[in-house]
Amino acid sequence: SGLSSSHINISSSGLLHILHLQGFSEIYQAFTILIARSCAASSEMKSTIYRLHVPWSHEDVVRVPSDELPLQLSAKLHVPRPPNNSQPVTVTLYTSTDCLYEVTVYTSFTQMLGQIIRCHWPSLHVYIVSNLLLAFGAQLYSISSKGCSLEFDTSLDVAAKPYKVEPVLSICRFLLSYDWFRDAWQSLLLPPLDASELHSMNLLFPLGSLLLFLFGSGIAYWSGMIFKSTVGILSSTWNTLKRRTDFPEEAGPLTHRLLAEVLFFLFIAWRTCGAFSILLLFIRYLQK
């Protein structure tokens, strides 16, 4: 849990010591291993080698201390342990006979967060868009009920709640374990669920989705604030350089120009990709 640490004192005269890190098999686990040695006073250089060995992956770490200061090893996995493998991760110490060694193992929360982000970062933009859609939904509801729109930061604060996304995600991941629902999902040409893909590769962190939602909320909020400030500065600069006293009247809901723009963006989305078309649409509305 990270609230305690494991201490191992090695005082024997052996030359080789192997420590087994039991239970170290998940991708989101991360530990810091601190190895301190105390040698008898001597002018000779004491050769010591530390090796972190992961049996199911080629990611061994070999370190040689250069002085008497404690050496720090970072223990984290790039590949989780396969189901058919029961070998533990080991730390091998090639020691000197006249030295005493103390090994301390404790959880590193910063490295754990890095592991979670490394495995889940492709889904981060999805949570940003989810927060934006929830905020826009709150604005549309405010327009339909009160006749006026909420500010973006207010609508995001009101609508962006994890319980509006997490239950749907969990239910879909549960139902996709059944063949009939998976066939219906594929018949609708829907892409595979990210959470199911991560779960099949044993990379899914239990609280990863919640953390990503919180990160997405923060990024959406500050992006909205920066965009609002940028548009305000650009608009003020434009009004200063080119003042207008008359404003054109709003046209009807559907004009020839609007229809031509819709067809153009649909064509771009069909021939290239939807993301590029949305980017062009964003630039068009920024200009507008």
mmCIF file of C-alpha atoms in Angstrom:
data_model
loop_
_atom_site.group_PDB
_atom_site.id
_atom_site.type_symbol
_atom_site.label_atom_id
_atom_site.label_comp_id
_atom_site.label_asym_id
_atom_site.label_seq_id
_atom_site.Cartn_x
_atom_site.Cartn_y
_atom_site.Cartn_z
ATOM 1 C CA SER A 1 0.000 0.000 0.000
ATOM 2 C CA GLY A 2 3.007 2.296 0.204
ATOM 3 C CA LEU A 3 2.452 3.109 3.892
ATOM 4 C CA SER A 4 5.339 0.907 4.992
ATOM 5 C CA SER A 5 8.660 -0.360 3.677
ATOM 6 C CA SER A 6 10.540 -3.650 3.748
ATOM 7 C CA HIS A 7 14.038 -3.776 5.271
ATOM 8 C CA ILE A 8 16.521 -6.587 4.674
ATOM 9 C CA ASN A 9 19.884 -6.706 6.445
ATOM 10 C CA ILE A 10 22.549 -8.846 4.797
ATOM 11 C CA SER A 11 25.416 -9.605 7.152
ATOM 12 C CA SER A 12 26.569 -13.007 5.903
ATOM 13 C CA SER A 13 29.922 -13.537 4.236
ATOM 14 C CA GLY A 14 28.485 -14.901 0.996
ATOM 15 C CA LEU A 15 29.335 -13.440 -2.390
ATOM 16 C CA LEU A 16 25.917 -13.836 -4.009
ATOM 17 C CA HIS A 17 22.522 -12.887 -2.554
ATOM 18 C CA ILE A 18 19.198 -13.164 -4.388
ATOM 19 C CA LEU A 19 16.114 -11.321 -3.144
ATOM 20 C CA HIS A 20 12.682 -12.346 -4.451
ATOM 21 C CA LEU A 21 10.132 -9.541 -4.855
ATOM 22 C CA GLN A 22 6.958 -11.518 -4.208
ATOM 23 C CA GLY A 23 3.717 -10.109 -5.608
ATOM 24 C CA PHE A 24 5.479 -7.781 -8.044
ATOM 25 C CA SER A 25 3.600 -8.635 -11.259
ATOM 26 C CA GLU A 26 1.260 -5.766 -12.219
ATOM 27 C CA ILE A 27 2.142 -3.051 -14.707
ATOM 28 C CA TYR A 28 1.015 -0.234 -12.388
ATOM 29 C CA GLN A 29 3.261 -1.314 -9.511
ATOM 30 C CA ALA A 30 6.453 0.653 -9.004
ATOM 31 C CA PHE A 31 9.028 0.483 -6.239
ATOM 32 C CA THR A 32 12.209 2.198 -5.181
ATOM 33 C CA ILE A 33 14.965 -0.103 -3.936
ATOM 34 C CA LEU A 34 17.574 1.580 -1.765
ATOM 35 C CA ILE A 35 20.781 -0.410 -1.197
ATOM 36 C CA ALA A 36 23.257 0.843 1.392
ATOM 37 C CA ARG A 37 26.560 -0.837 2.201
ATOM 38 C CA SER A 38 29.037 -0.430 5.022
ATOM 39 C CA CYS A 39 32.526 -1.821 4.484
ATOM 40 C CA ALA A 40 35.499 -2.212 6.772
ATOM 41 C CA ALA A 41 38.116 0.509 6.501
ATOM 42 C CA SER A 42 40.385 -0.424 3.627
ATOM 43 C CA SER A 43 42.120 1.320 0.777
ATOM 44 C CA GLU A 44 40.938 -1.300 -1.714
ATOM 45 C CA MET A 45 37.987 -0.621 -3.941
ATOM 46 C CA LYS A 46 35.109 -2.960 -3.048
ATOM 47 C CA SER A 47 33.483 -4.264 -6.219
ATOM 48 C CA THR A 48 29.726 -4.667 -5.918
ATOM 49 C CA ILE A 49 27.152 -5.259 -8.640
ATOM 50 C CA TYR A 50 23.369 -5.020 -8.286
ATOM 51 C CA ARG A 51 21.054 -6.568 -10.863
ATOM 52 C CA LEU A 52 17.253 -6.290 -11.156
ATOM 53 C CA HIS A 53 16.013 -9.261 -13.184
ATOM 54 C CA VAL A 54 12.541 -9.668 -14.747
ATOM 55 C CA PRO A 55 12.277 -13.316 -15.906
ATOM 56 C CA TRP A 56 9.534 -12.842 -18.520
ATOM 57 C CA SER A 57 10.919 -9.708 -20.179
ATOM 58 C CA HIS A 58 14.256 -8.379 -21.420
ATOM 59 C CA GLU A 59 14.401 -5.385 -19.131
ATOM 60 C CA ASP A 60 17.174 -6.180 -16.655
ATOM 61 C CA VAL A 61 18.910 -3.317 -14.871
ATOM 62 C CA VAL A 62 22.542 -3.609 -13.765
ATOM 63 C CA ARG A 63 24.090 -0.961 -11.497
ATOM 64 C CA VAL A 64 27.575 -0.594 -10.019
ATOM 65 C CA PRO A 65 27.956 1.778 -7.050
ATOM 66 C CA SER A 66 30.813 4.243 -7.379
ATOM 67 C CA ASP A 67 31.110 5.222 -3.724
ATOM 68 C CA GLU A 68 29.802 4.379 -0.267
ATOM 69 C CA LEU A 69 26.590 6.350 -0.696
ATOM 70 C CA PRO A 70 23.305 4.375 -0.921
ATOM 71 C CA LEU A 71 22.351 3.356 -4.451
ATOM 72 C CA GLN A 72 18.781 3.708 -5.680
ATOM 73 C CA LEU A 73 17.134 1.287 -8.103
ATOM 74 C CA SER A 74 13.801 1.927 -9.813
ATOM 75 C CA ALA A 75 11.726 -1.233 -10.117
ATOM 76 C CA LYS A 76 8.862 -1.041 -12.614
ATOM 77 C CA LEU A 77 7.576 -3.341 -15.315
ATOM 78 C CA HIS A 78 7.173 -2.664 -19.017
ATOM 79 C CA VAL A 79 5.357 -5.975 -19.548
ATOM 80 C CA PRO A 80 3.036 -7.556 -16.928
ATOM 81 C CA ARG A 81 3.667 -11.118 -15.812
ATOM 82 C CA PRO A 82 2.011 -13.669 -18.148
ATOM 83 C CA PRO A 83 -0.646 -15.908 -16.592
ATOM 84 C CA ASN A 84 1.439 -19.051 -17.159
ATOM 85 C CA ASN A 85 4.556 -17.656 -15.481
ATOM 86 C CA SER A 86 5.071 -17.862 -11.732
ATOM 87 C CA GLN A 87 8.702 -16.750 -11.510
ATOM 88 C CA PRO A 88 9.200 -13.679 -9.285
ATOM 89 C CA VAL A 89 11.199 -10.567 -10.029
ATOM 90 C CA THR A 90 14.600 -10.838 -8.354
ATOM 91 C CA VAL A 91 17.315 -8.488 -7.140
ATOM 92 C CA THR A 92 20.754 -10.083 -7.268
ATOM 93 C CA LEU A 93 23.613 -8.659 -5.213
ATOM 94 C CA TYR A 94 27.193 -9.619 -6.047
ATOM 95 C CA THR A 95 28.748 -8.520 -2.765
ATOM 96 C CA SER A 96 32.048 -8.237 -0.957
ATOM 97 C CA THR A 97 32.750 -10.502 1.988
ATOM 98 C CA ASP A 98 33.769 -7.734 4.394
ATOM 99 C CA CYS A 99 30.786 -5.439 3.776
ATOM 100 C CA LEU A 100 27.378 -5.216 5.386
ATOM 101 C CA TYR A 101 24.331 -4.456 3.208
ATOM 102 C CA GLU A 102 20.897 -3.073 3.959
ATOM 103 C CA VAL A 103 18.150 -3.221 1.332
ATOM 104 C CA THR A 104 14.997 -1.094 1.667
ATOM 105 C CA VAL A 105 12.028 -1.518 -0.659
ATOM 106 C CA TYR A 106 9.130 0.953 -0.662
ATOM 107 C CA THR A 107 6.393 2.021 -3.043
ATOM 108 C CA SER A 108 7.107 4.985 -5.332
ATOM 109 C CA PHE A 109 3.853 6.868 -5.958
ATOM 110 C CA THR A 110 5.374 9.171 -8.585
ATOM 111 C CA GLN A 111 6.570 6.197 -10.622
ATOM 112 C CA MET A 112 3.187 4.517 -10.168
ATOM 113 C CA LEU A 113 1.509 7.613 -11.608
ATOM 114 C CA GLY A 114 3.984 7.540 -14.473
ATOM 115 C CA GLN A 115 3.164 3.878 -15.161
ATOM 116 C CA ILE A 116 -0.579 4.626 -15.195
ATOM 117 C CA ILE A 117 -0.153 7.561 -17.570
ATOM 118 C CA ARG A 118 2.182 5.561 -19.810
ATOM 119 C CA CYS A 119 -0.382 2.788 -20.246
ATOM 120 C CA HIS A 120 -3.518 4.945 -20.386
ATOM 121 C CA TRP A 121 -2.386 8.174 -22.078
ATOM 122 C CA PRO A 122 -3.899 7.236 -25.504
ATOM 123 C CA SER A 123 -7.315 7.461 -23.793
ATOM 124 C CA LEU A 124 -6.674 10.874 -22.206
ATOM 125 C CA HIS A 125 -7.992 12.882 -25.171
ATOM 126 C CA VAL A 126 -11.195 10.816 -25.042
ATOM 127 C CA TYR A 127 -11.830 11.993 -21.479
ATOM 128 C CA ILE A 128 -11.091 15.593 -22.482
ATOM 129 C CA VAL A 129 -13.726 15.346 -25.228
ATOM 130 C CA SER A 130 -16.126 13.682 -22.773
ATOM 131 C CA ASN A 131 -15.800 16.635 -20.405
ATOM 132 C CA LEU A 132 -16.343 19.077 -23.284
ATOM 133 C CA LEU A 133 -19.472 17.224 -24.420
ATOM 134 C CA LEU A 134 -20.877 17.205 -20.889
ATOM 135 C CA ALA A 135 -20.242 20.953 -20.620
ATOM 136 C CA PHE A 136 -21.895 21.606 -23.992
ATOM 137 C CA GLY A 137 -24.850 19.473 -22.940
ATOM 138 C CA ALA A 138 -25.284 21.626 -19.833
ATOM 139 C CA GLN A 139 -25.167 24.759 -21.990
ATOM 140 C CA LEU A 140 -27.817 23.398 -24.382
ATOM 141 C CA TYR A 141 -30.036 22.439 -21.429
ATOM 142 C CA SER A 142 -29.635 25.941 -19.993
ATOM 143 C CA ILE A 143 -30.603 27.498 -23.340
ATOM 144 C CA SER A 144 -33.696 25.300 -23.675
ATOM 145 C CA SER A 145 -34.856 25.805 -20.076
ATOM 146 C CA LYS A 146 -33.758 29.359 -19.222
ATOM 147 C CA GLY A 147 -33.180 30.916 -22.634
ATOM 148 C CA CYS A 148 -29.538 31.780 -21.935
ATOM 149 C CA SER A 149 -26.281 29.871 -22.022
ATOM 150 C CA LEU A 150 -23.991 29.224 -19.085
ATOM 151 C CA GLU A 151 -20.349 30.231 -19.147
ATOM 152 C CA PHE A 152 -18.080 27.348 -20.137
ATOM 153 C CA ASP A 153 -16.356 27.081 -16.748
ATOM 154 C CA THR A 154 -19.718 27.097 -14.944
ATOM 155 C CA SER A 155 -21.214 24.455 -17.231
ATOM 156 C CA LEU A 156 -18.107 22.282 -16.854
ATOM 157 C CA ASP A 157 -18.313 22.558 -13.070
ATOM 158 C CA VAL A 158 -22.013 21.628 -13.125
ATOM 159 C CA ALA A 159 -21.973 18.783 -15.646
ATOM 160 C CA ALA A 160 -18.526 17.166 -15.623
ATOM 161 C CA LYS A 161 -19.052 14.422 -13.040
ATOM 162 C CA PRO A 162 -17.303 11.019 -13.151
ATOM 163 C CA TYR A 163 -20.513 9.120 -12.287
ATOM 164 C CA LYS A 164 -21.955 10.198 -15.640
ATOM 165 C CA VAL A 165 -19.215 8.331 -17.518
ATOM 166 C CA GLU A 166 -17.815 5.565 -15.310
ATOM 167 C CA PRO A 167 -21.006 3.443 -14.932
ATOM 168 C CA VAL A 168 -21.579 3.428 -18.705
ATOM 169 C CA LEU A 169 -17.964 2.381 -19.266
ATOM 170 C CA SER A 170 -18.143 -0.411 -16.691
ATOM 171 C CA ILE A 171 -21.481 -1.721 -17.992
ATOM 172 C CA CYS A 172 -20.226 -1.790 -21.589
ATOM 173 C CA ARG A 173 -17.026 -3.577 -20.584
ATOM 174 C CA PHE A 174 -19.068 -6.153 -18.637
ATOM 175 C CA LEU A 175 -21.551 -6.752 -21.465
ATOM 176 C CA LEU A 176 -18.762 -7.086 -24.049
ATOM 177 C CA SER A 177 -17.716 -10.284 -22.311
ATOM 178 C CA TYR A 178 -20.868 -11.887 -23.791
ATOM 179 C CA ASP A 179 -20.819 -12.999 -27.408
ATOM 180 C CA TRP A 180 -24.287 -11.681 -28.299
ATOM 181 C CA PHE A 181 -23.470 -8.155 -27.129
ATOM 182 C CA ARG A 182 -20.057 -8.250 -28.818
ATOM 183 C CA ASP A 183 -21.693 -9.293 -32.097
ATOM 184 C CA ALA A 184 -24.242 -6.481 -31.793
ATOM 185 C CA TRP A 185 -21.446 -4.040 -30.992
ATOM 186 C CA GLN A 186 -19.481 -5.089 -34.081
ATOM 187 C CA SER A 187 -22.584 -5.033 -36.292
ATOM 188 C CA LEU A 188 -22.957 -1.317 -35.468
ATOM 189 C CA LEU A 189 -19.361 -0.807 -36.737
ATOM 190 C CA LEU A 190 -18.306 0.522 -33.333
ATOM 191 C CA PRO A 191 -14.574 0.439 -32.500
ATOM 192 C CA PRO A 192 -13.279 -1.824 -29.705
ATOM 193 C CA LEU A 193 -13.682 -0.421 -26.199
ATOM 194 C CA ASP A 194 -10.372 0.936 -24.890
ATOM 195 C CA ALA A 195 -10.965 -0.467 -21.413
ATOM 196 C CA SER A 196 -11.594 -3.955 -22.833
ATOM 197 C CA GLU A 197 -8.402 -3.799 -24.879
ATOM 198 C CA LEU A 198 -6.344 -2.760 -21.846
ATOM 199 C CA HIS A 199 -8.020 -5.433 -19.698
ATOM 200 C CA SER A 200 -7.195 -8.147 -22.247
ATOM 201 C CA MET A 201 -3.525 -7.078 -22.158
ATOM 202 C CA ASN A 202 -3.555 -6.963 -18.334
ATOM 203 C CA LEU A 203 -2.750 -3.231 -18.426
ATOM 204 C CA LEU A 204 -5.952 -1.867 -16.882
ATOM 205 C CA PHE A 205 -5.451 0.019 -13.624
ATOM 206 C CA PRO A 206 -8.582 -0.100 -11.394
ATOM 207 C CA LEU A 207 -8.629 3.666 -10.733
ATOM 208 C CA GLY A 208 -7.013 4.683 -14.021
ATOM 209 C CA SER A 209 -10.285 5.769 -15.623
ATOM 210 C CA LEU A 210 -11.154 8.017 -12.670
ATOM 211 C CA LEU A 211 -7.710 9.639 -12.709
ATOM 212 C CA LEU A 212 -7.948 10.212 -16.456
ATOM 213 C CA PHE A 213 -11.366 11.819 -16.031
ATOM 214 C CA LEU A 214 -9.937 14.211 -13.419
ATOM 215 C CA PHE A 215 -6.983 15.019 -15.667
ATOM 216 C CA GLY A 216 -9.393 15.536 -18.580
ATOM 217 C CA SER A 217 -11.513 17.919 -16.484
ATOM 218 C CA GLY A 218 -8.474 19.996 -15.556
ATOM 219 C CA ILE A 219 -7.155 20.134 -19.114
ATOM 220 C CA ALA A 220 -10.610 21.026 -20.503
ATOM 221 C CA TYR A 221 -11.067 23.773 -17.895
ATOM 222 C CA TRP A 222 -7.717 25.477 -18.403
ATOM 223 C CA SER A 223 -7.872 25.042 -22.179
ATOM 224 C CA GLY A 224 -11.265 26.784 -22.121
ATOM 225 C CA MET A 225 -9.881 29.606 -20.003
ATOM 226 C CA ILE A 226 -6.849 30.095 -22.258
ATOM 227 C CA PHE A 227 -9.013 29.948 -25.395
ATOM 228 C CA LYS A 228 -11.475 32.457 -23.945
ATOM 229 C CA SER A 229 -8.668 34.862 -23.062
ATOM 230 C CA THR A 230 -7.063 34.427 -26.491
ATOM 231 C CA VAL A 231 -10.304 35.128 -28.335
ATOM 232 C CA GLY A 232 -10.928 38.169 -26.134
ATOM 233 C CA ILE A 233 -7.462 39.607 -26.870
ATOM 234 C CA LEU A 234 -7.762 38.925 -30.619
ATOM 235 C CA SER A 235 -11.271 40.412 -30.746
ATOM 236 C CA SER A 236 -10.198 43.543 -28.879
ATOM 237 C CA THR A 237 -7.215 43.952 -31.196
ATOM 238 C CA TRP A 238 -9.405 43.495 -34.273
ATOM 239 C CA ASN A 239 -11.993 46.003 -33.030
ATOM 240 C CA THR A 240 -9.229 48.503 -32.350
ATOM 241 C CA LEU A 241 -7.732 48.151 -35.819
ATOM 242 C CA LYS A 242 -11.002 47.975 -37.737
ATOM 243 C CA ARG A 243 -14.037 49.480 -36.053
ATOM 244 C CA ARG A 244 -17.496 48.698 -37.384
ATOM 245 C CA THR A 245 -20.640 50.640 -36.616
ATOM 246 C CA ASP A 246 -23.042 48.435 -38.559
ATOM 247 C CA PHE A 247 -23.458 44.704 -38.101
ATOM 248 C CA PRO A 248 -25.050 42.475 -40.733
ATOM 249 C CA GLU A 249 -28.356 40.932 -39.847
ATOM 250 C CA GLU A 250 -28.387 37.247 -39.076
ATOM 251 C CA ALA A 251 -29.517 35.202 -42.047
ATOM 252 C CA GLY A 252 -31.938 32.308 -41.907
ATOM 253 C CA PRO A 253 -31.023 28.944 -40.403
ATOM 254 C CA LEU A 254 -29.961 27.502 -43.774
ATOM 255 C CA THR A 255 -28.311 29.507 -46.529
ATOM 256 C CA HIS A 256 -26.513 28.526 -49.720
ATOM 257 C CA ARG A 257 -23.169 29.462 -48.188
ATOM 258 C CA LEU A 258 -23.821 27.398 -45.060
ATOM 259 C CA LEU A 259 -24.933 24.422 -47.183
ATOM 260 C CA ALA A 260 -21.768 24.703 -49.281
ATOM 261 C CA GLU A 261 -19.620 24.725 -46.125
ATOM 262 C CA VAL A 262 -21.421 21.679 -44.732
ATOM 263 C CA LEU A 263 -20.872 19.744 -47.975
ATOM 264 C CA PHE A 264 -17.206 20.819 -48.035
ATOM 265 C CA PHE A 265 -16.521 19.618 -44.490
ATOM 266 C CA LEU A 266 -18.391 16.355 -45.106
ATOM 267 C CA PHE A 267 -16.303 15.765 -48.225
ATOM 268 C CA ILE A 268 -13.077 16.414 -46.292
ATOM 269 C CA ALA A 269 -14.194 14.017 -43.543
ATOM 270 C CA TRP A 270 -15.070 11.329 -46.129
ATOM 271 C CA ARG A 271 -11.865 11.612 -48.159
ATOM 272 C CA THR A 272 -9.390 12.160 -45.286
ATOM 273 C CA CYS A 273 -10.537 11.746 -41.680
ATOM 274 C CA GLY A 274 -13.105 13.195 -39.322
ATOM 275 C CA ALA A 275 -10.492 14.719 -37.003
ATOM 276 C CA PHE A 276 -9.038 16.843 -39.832
ATOM 277 C CA SER A 277 -12.502 18.028 -40.807
ATOM 278 C CA ILE A 278 -13.274 18.983 -37.183
ATOM 279 C CA LEU A 279 -9.974 20.880 -37.015
ATOM 280 C CA LEU A 280 -10.905 22.879 -40.142
ATOM 281 C CA LEU A 281 -14.355 23.497 -38.698
ATOM 282 C CA PHE A 282 -12.777 24.768 -35.486
ATOM 283 C CA ILE A 283 -10.571 27.188 -37.462
ATOM 284 C CA ARG A 284 -13.641 28.357 -39.421
ATOM 285 C CA TYR A 285 -15.560 29.151 -36.228
ATOM 286 C CA LEU A 286 -12.506 30.814 -34.695
ATOM 287 C CA GLN A 287 -12.358 33.097 -37.742
ATOM 288 C CA LYS A 288 -16.091 33.699 -37.484
#
